[in-house]
Amino acid sequence: MFSKLSIAALLAIASTIAALPQQTAVPSLGPLIGEEAIIDKTNYPHKHGAIAHADGVAPLAPSPTAPPQKRAASQLVIEVINKFGKDVYTRHAHNQGGPGAISGNVADGVLKNGASAAFAVPTGWAGNIAVVENGGGRQIVGDESLIEGSFVAQAGVGSGAIIDVDVSYVSGFSVPIVCSCDEVGHVVTGCNKNLWGLNSCPNDNRVGSCKNPQRTQDFDNAQPSKFFAPCAHQAFTVPRDPGANANNICTRGVVRCCIGTSCPGHP
């Protein structure tokens, strides 16, 4: 039998443990397979998302700075989960002159429906993942939905590498994507709406994507076209949209991105 004192002590210990930051589960990472491409800035001209930190371009980052003790990640792991209902094709790329992935499969290839894949990148990495539905003549040509991320030091934002992630439809839309992290508990960027089913695409590239007519409208207050408007402020639908960028929100080193309308929606 526990005494009242011992029970009180146990409850106090349990309360203390519950208050401690919970460990984020790291997805399984295999050896490095494949090699990322180099981002073609002609096809992917977006300057103000997560990769801006590695370009010397002033990023759009309205999010608050996290306490220093939370910025302890030594690498960034990105997990991509396919809930699209069909297979998708992915292509990884990183910025010219920057480091590439250090583990996981980053080769061009098919991610089966219901499957997931993860890869890890070191400090200094900035890159993207282009996604399109697989098959039927669809191709990655520069008009696709993108996961954009960076893990670089940012001037005036603490010390060490900071995680920045966004979902971009600036070049175009192919499939819906959202990204989240465990420590926040909800989607931080992206839009799970299937834009193909909401409006007619005026710029269908005929290989799986709707090309964004506003991709070059790089000025404040630019407005998305009707097709892209349902995802405004959740994913980038015009080059400048600070509401779509999740900078220094995910701090534990793992970002999970989900493809499909059955993924959680942006709050």
One Martini backbone bead per residue (centre of mass of N, CA, C, O) as a GRO file, in nm:
protein
  267
    1MET     BB    1   0.095   0.038   0.023
    2PHE     BB    2   0.043   0.363  -0.030
    3SER     BB    3   0.105   0.649   0.078
    4LYS     BB    4   0.013   0.969   0.065
    5LEU     BB    5   0.296   1.072   0.005
    6SER     BB    6   0.370   0.882  -0.232
    7ILE     BB    7   0.135   0.960  -0.414
    8ALA     BB    8   0.204   1.260  -0.435
    9ALA     BB    9   0.484   1.216  -0.554
   10LEU     BB   10   0.394   1.064  -0.809
   11LEU     BB   11   0.214   1.290  -0.920
   12ALA     BB   12   0.440   1.498  -0.947
   13ILE     BB   13   0.614   1.339  -1.145
   14ALA     BB   14   0.400   1.304  -1.366
   15SER     BB   15   0.358   1.607  -1.414
   16THR     BB   16   0.648   1.669  -1.499
   17ILE     BB   17   0.665   1.477  -1.742
   18ALA     BB   18   0.420   1.598  -1.901
   19ALA     BB   19   0.567   1.890  -1.927
   20LEU     BB   20   0.757   1.778  -2.106
   21PRO     BB   21   0.898   1.746  -2.390
   22GLN     BB   22   0.818   1.564  -2.662
   23GLN     BB   23   0.916   1.320  -2.858
   24THR     BB   24   0.999   1.290  -3.186
   25ALA     BB   25   0.924   1.091  -3.436
   26VAL     BB   26   1.140   0.922  -3.648
   27PRO     BB   27   1.166   0.832  -3.942
   28SER     BB   28   1.265   0.603  -4.149
   29LEU     BB   29   1.616   0.566  -4.248
   30GLY     BB   30   1.800   0.520  -4.510
   31PRO     BB   31   2.007   0.517  -4.736
   32LEU     BB   32   2.141   0.681  -4.982
   33ILE     BB   33   1.932   0.753  -5.272
   34GLY     BB   34   2.052   0.916  -5.498
   35GLU     BB   35   2.008   1.248  -5.661
   36GLU     BB   36   1.973   1.565  -5.660
   37ALA     BB   37   1.878   1.820  -5.813
   38ILE     BB   38   1.893   2.133  -5.962
   39ILE     BB   39   1.752   2.420  -5.938
   40ASP     BB   40   1.535   2.572  -6.171
   41LYS     BB   41   1.473   2.913  -6.194
   42THR     BB   42   1.295   2.910  -6.447
   43ASN     BB   43   1.074   2.706  -6.339
   44TYR     BB   44   1.153   2.807  -6.022
   45PRO     BB   45   1.109   3.148  -5.921
   46HIS     BB   46   1.067   3.139  -5.626
   47LYS     BB   47   1.174   3.393  -5.365
   48HIS     BB   48   0.967   3.380  -5.077
   49GLY     BB   49   1.028   3.125  -4.945
   50ALA     BB   50   1.217   2.893  -4.787
   51ILE     BB   51   1.467   2.926  -5.000
   52ALA     BB   52   1.554   3.229  -4.952
   53HIS     BB   53   1.781   3.198  -4.734
   54ALA     BB   54   1.989   3.077  -4.962
   55ASP     BB   55   1.967   3.355  -5.162
   56GLY     BB   56   1.943   3.649  -5.017
   57VAL     BB   57   1.639   3.676  -4.978
   58ALA     BB   58   1.380   3.825  -4.851
   59PRO     BB   59   1.173   3.681  -4.643
   60LEU     BB   60   0.852   3.551  -4.551
   61ALA     BB   61   0.844   3.584  -4.179
   62PRO     BB   62   0.597   3.613  -3.928
   63SER     BB   63   0.698   3.430  -3.724
   64PRO     BB   64   0.794   3.344  -3.426
   65THR     BB   65   1.037   3.306  -3.198
   66ALA     BB   66   1.195   3.058  -3.061
   67PRO     BB   67   1.327   2.920  -2.813
   68PRO     BB   68   1.648   2.815  -2.785
   69GLN     BB   69   1.589   2.521  -2.662
   70LYS     BB   70   1.427   2.436  -2.942
   71ARG     BB   71   1.704   2.475  -3.124
   72ALA     BB   72   1.841   2.141  -3.172
   73ALA     BB   73   1.862   2.063  -3.455
   74SER     BB   74   2.093   1.876  -3.675
   75GLN     BB   75   1.850   1.793  -3.861
   76LEU     BB   76   1.639   1.735  -4.149
   77VAL     BB   77   1.320   1.575  -4.167
   78ILE     BB   78   1.135   1.450  -4.451
   79GLU     BB   79   0.799   1.351  -4.487
   80VAL     BB   80   0.620   1.158  -4.735
   81ILE     BB   81   0.262   1.127  -4.782
   82ASN     BB   82   0.033   0.907  -4.955
   83LYS     BB   83  -0.331   1.020  -4.994
   84PHE     BB   84  -0.444   1.044  -5.301
   85GLY     BB   85  -0.531   0.739  -5.433
   86LYS     BB   86  -0.259   0.756  -5.593
   87ASP     BB   87   0.005   0.761  -5.764
   88VAL     BB   88   0.323   0.926  -5.746
   89TYR     BB   89   0.559   1.172  -5.861
   90THR     BB   90   0.905   1.248  -5.779
   91ARG     BB   91   1.124   1.547  -5.730
   92HIS     BB   92   1.444   1.634  -5.632
   93ALA     BB   93   1.589   1.950  -5.502
   94HIS     BB   94   1.865   2.188  -5.495
   95ASN     BB   95   2.064   2.430  -5.443
   96GLN     BB   96   2.304   2.596  -5.569
   97GLY     BB   97   2.588   2.505  -5.367
   98GLY     BB   98   2.446   2.311  -5.192
   99PRO     BB   99   2.356   2.069  -5.002
  100GLY     BB  100   2.262   1.746  -4.973
  101ALA     BB  101   2.149   1.470  -4.897
  102ILE     BB  102   2.222   1.198  -4.640
  103SER     BB  103   1.937   1.045  -4.649
  104GLY     BB  104   1.758   0.851  -4.837
  105ASN     BB  105   1.517   0.884  -5.099
  106VAL     BB  106   1.599   1.108  -5.398
  107ALA     BB  107   1.490   0.976  -5.631
  108ASP     BB  108   1.331   0.942  -5.895
  109GLY     BB  109   0.975   0.856  -5.841
  110VAL     BB  110   0.749   0.632  -5.701
  111LEU     BB  111   0.465   0.690  -5.486
  112LYS     BB  112   0.266   0.504  -5.334
  113ASN     BB  113  -0.027   0.442  -5.231
  114GLY     BB  114   0.012   0.470  -4.876
  115ALA     BB  115   0.291   0.575  -4.877
  116SER     BB  116   0.628   0.643  -4.751
  117ALA     BB  117   0.893   0.900  -4.728
  118ALA     BB  118   1.239   0.966  -4.623
  119PHE     BB  119   1.463   1.247  -4.549
  120ALA     BB  120   1.792   1.391  -4.499
  121VAL     BB  121   1.935   1.708  -4.390
  122PRO     BB  122   2.159   1.956  -4.367
  123THR     BB  123   2.313   2.215  -4.300
  124GLY     BB  124   2.229   2.440  -4.579
  125TRP     BB  125   1.970   2.343  -4.684
  126ALA     BB  126   1.785   2.382  -5.006
  127GLY     BB  127   1.452   2.289  -5.134
  128ASN     BB  128   1.259   2.053  -5.342
  129ILE     BB  129   0.931   1.897  -5.421
  130ALA     BB  130   0.796   1.741  -5.689
  131VAL     BB  131   0.442   1.678  -5.778
  132VAL     BB  132   0.272   1.403  -5.953
  133GLU     BB  133   0.078   1.223  -6.114
  134ASN     BB  134   0.088   0.903  -6.218
  135GLY     BB  135   0.077   0.876  -6.539
  136GLY     BB  136  -0.074   0.947  -6.847
  137GLY     BB  137   0.178   1.147  -6.937
  138ARG     BB  138   0.288   1.259  -6.693
  139GLN     BB  139   0.494   1.548  -6.586
  140ILE     BB  140   0.796   1.709  -6.496
  141VAL     BB  141   0.824   2.078  -6.595
  142GLY     BB  142   0.742   2.334  -6.370
  143ASP     BB  143   0.404   2.312  -6.266
  144GLU     BB  144   0.412   2.207  -5.977
  145SER     BB  145   0.375   2.099  -5.684
  146LEU     BB  146   0.540   2.218  -5.377
  147ILE     BB  147   0.804   2.143  -5.162
  148GLU     BB  148   0.952   2.372  -4.935
  149GLY     BB  149   1.296   2.405  -4.799
  150SER     BB  150   1.494   2.486  -4.495
  151PHE     BB  151   1.843   2.465  -4.322
  152VAL     BB  152   1.929   2.768  -4.198
  153ALA     BB  153   2.078   3.040  -4.118
  154GLN     BB  154   1.938   3.337  -3.953
  155ALA     BB  155   1.924   3.655  -3.932
  156GLY     BB  156   1.803   3.722  -3.608
  157VAL     BB  157   1.753   3.387  -3.553
  158GLY     BB  158   1.935   3.303  -3.351
  159SER     BB  159   2.086   2.978  -3.352
  160GLY     BB  160   2.143   2.814  -3.610
  161ALA     BB  161   1.931   2.616  -3.767
  162ILE     BB  162   1.632   2.679  -3.956
  163ILE     BB  163   1.302   2.597  -4.007
  164ASP     BB  164   1.160   2.599  -4.339
  165VAL     BB  165   0.818   2.584  -4.473
  166ASP     BB  166   0.641   2.510  -4.787
  167VAL     BB  167   0.364   2.548  -5.006
  168SER     BB  168   0.370   2.555  -5.372
  169TYR     BB  169   0.164   2.724  -5.648
  170VAL     BB  170   0.323   2.922  -5.834
  171SER     BB  171   0.380   2.741  -6.086
  172GLY     BB  172   0.159   2.520  -5.983
  173PHE     BB  173  -0.094   2.253  -6.015
  174SER     BB  174  -0.151   1.899  -5.917
  175VAL     BB  175  -0.148   1.855  -5.595
  176PRO     BB  176  -0.235   1.818  -5.275
  177ILE     BB  177  -0.066   1.993  -4.993
  178VAL     BB  178   0.065   1.926  -4.661
  179CYS     BB  179   0.220   2.056  -4.352
  180SER     BB  180   0.378   1.925  -4.050
  181CYS     BB  181   0.419   1.910  -3.681
  182ASP     BB  182   0.417   1.769  -3.373
  183GLU     BB  183   0.457   2.028  -3.182
  184VAL     BB  184   0.184   2.160  -3.302
  185GLY     BB  185  -0.062   1.959  -3.428
  186HIS     BB  186  -0.066   2.098  -3.721
  187VAL     BB  187  -0.104   2.264  -3.989
  188VAL     BB  188   0.135   2.510  -4.144
  189THR     BB  189   0.110   2.422  -4.457
  190GLY     BB  190  -0.121   2.434  -4.700
  191CYS     BB  191  -0.358   2.250  -4.929
  192ASN     BB  192  -0.638   2.005  -4.954
  193LYS     BB  193  -0.743   2.105  -5.218
  194ASN     BB  194  -0.905   2.024  -5.525
  195LEU     BB  195  -0.878   2.239  -5.781
  196TRP     BB  196  -0.993   2.074  -6.022
  197GLY     BB  197  -1.297   2.059  -5.874
  198LEU     BB  198  -1.363   2.389  -5.852
  199ASN     BB  199  -1.214   2.473  -6.126
  200SER     BB  200  -1.114   2.591  -6.422
  201CYS     BB  201  -0.837   2.547  -6.615
  202PRO     BB  202  -0.661   2.789  -6.820
  203ASN     BB  203  -0.350   2.623  -6.792
  204ASP     BB  204  -0.318   2.346  -6.923
  205ASN     BB  205  -0.031   2.132  -6.978
  206ARG     BB  206  -0.113   1.812  -7.030
  207VAL     BB  207   0.091   1.687  -6.770
  208GLY     BB  208  -0.075   1.747  -6.467
  209SER     BB  209  -0.094   2.074  -6.482
  210CYS     BB  210  -0.154   2.406  -6.355
  211LYS     BB  211  -0.063   2.695  -6.468
  212ASN     BB  212   0.048   2.988  -6.325
  213PRO     BB  213  -0.027   3.321  -6.419
  214GLN     BB  214   0.118   3.453  -6.135
  215ARG     BB  215   0.432   3.375  -6.116
  216THR     BB  216   0.541   3.692  -6.193
  217GLN     BB  217   0.382   3.847  -5.947
  218ASP     BB  218   0.630   4.029  -5.776
  219PHE     BB  219   0.409   4.169  -5.558
  220ASP     BB  220   0.228   4.339  -5.368
  221ASN     BB  221  -0.111   4.240  -5.379
  222ALA     BB  222  -0.130   4.002  -5.531
  223GLN     BB  223  -0.362   3.799  -5.713
  224PRO     BB  224  -0.526   3.527  -5.751
  225SER     BB  225  -0.665   3.320  -5.935
  226LYS     BB  226  -0.951   3.144  -5.941
  227PHE     BB  227  -0.822   2.860  -5.923
  228PHE     BB  228  -0.619   2.942  -5.666
  229ALA     BB  229  -0.784   3.096  -5.436
  230PRO     BB  230  -0.870   2.862  -5.224
  231CYS     BB  231  -0.535   2.866  -5.126
  232ALA     BB  232  -0.500   3.121  -4.999
  233HIS     BB  233  -0.271   3.150  -4.725
  234GLN     BB  234  -0.166   2.841  -4.733
  235ALA     BB  235  -0.058   2.854  -5.011
  236PHE     BB  236   0.127   2.946  -5.265
  237THR     BB  237  -0.028   3.160  -5.533
  238VAL     BB  238   0.182   3.379  -5.490
  239PRO     BB  239   0.490   3.500  -5.433
  240ARG     BB  240   0.337   3.688  -5.208
  241ASP     BB  241   0.267   3.498  -4.893
  242PRO     BB  242   0.312   3.487  -4.560
  243GLY     BB  243   0.081   3.280  -4.471
  244ALA     BB  244   0.239   3.022  -4.621
  245ASN     BB  245   0.472   3.050  -4.415
  246ALA     BB  246   0.692   2.824  -4.205
  247ASN     BB  247   0.884   2.990  -3.976
  248ASN     BB  248   0.999   2.864  -3.687
  249ILE     BB  249   0.787   2.626  -3.597
  250CYS     BB  250   0.960   2.395  -3.663
  251THR     BB  251   1.205   2.243  -3.411
  252ARG     BB  252   1.266   1.904  -3.407
  253GLY     BB  253   1.339   1.794  -3.724
  254VAL     BB  254   1.028   1.733  -3.826
  255VAL     BB  255   0.856   1.691  -4.140
  256ARG     BB  256   0.513   1.650  -4.256
  257CYS     BB  257   0.392   1.544  -4.577
  258CYS     BB  258   0.069   1.560  -4.744
  259ILE     BB  259  -0.112   1.382  -4.998
  260GLY     BB  260  -0.434   1.506  -5.022
  261THR     BB  261  -0.774   1.539  -4.918
  262SER     BB  262  -0.735   1.347  -4.649
  263CYS     BB  263  -0.584   1.549  -4.533
  264PRO     BB  264  -0.534   1.782  -4.333
  265GLY     BB  265  -0.632   2.091  -4.268
  266HIS     BB  266  -0.611   2.419  -4.254
  267PRO     BB  267  -0.675   2.629  -3.977
   0.00000   0.00000   0.00000
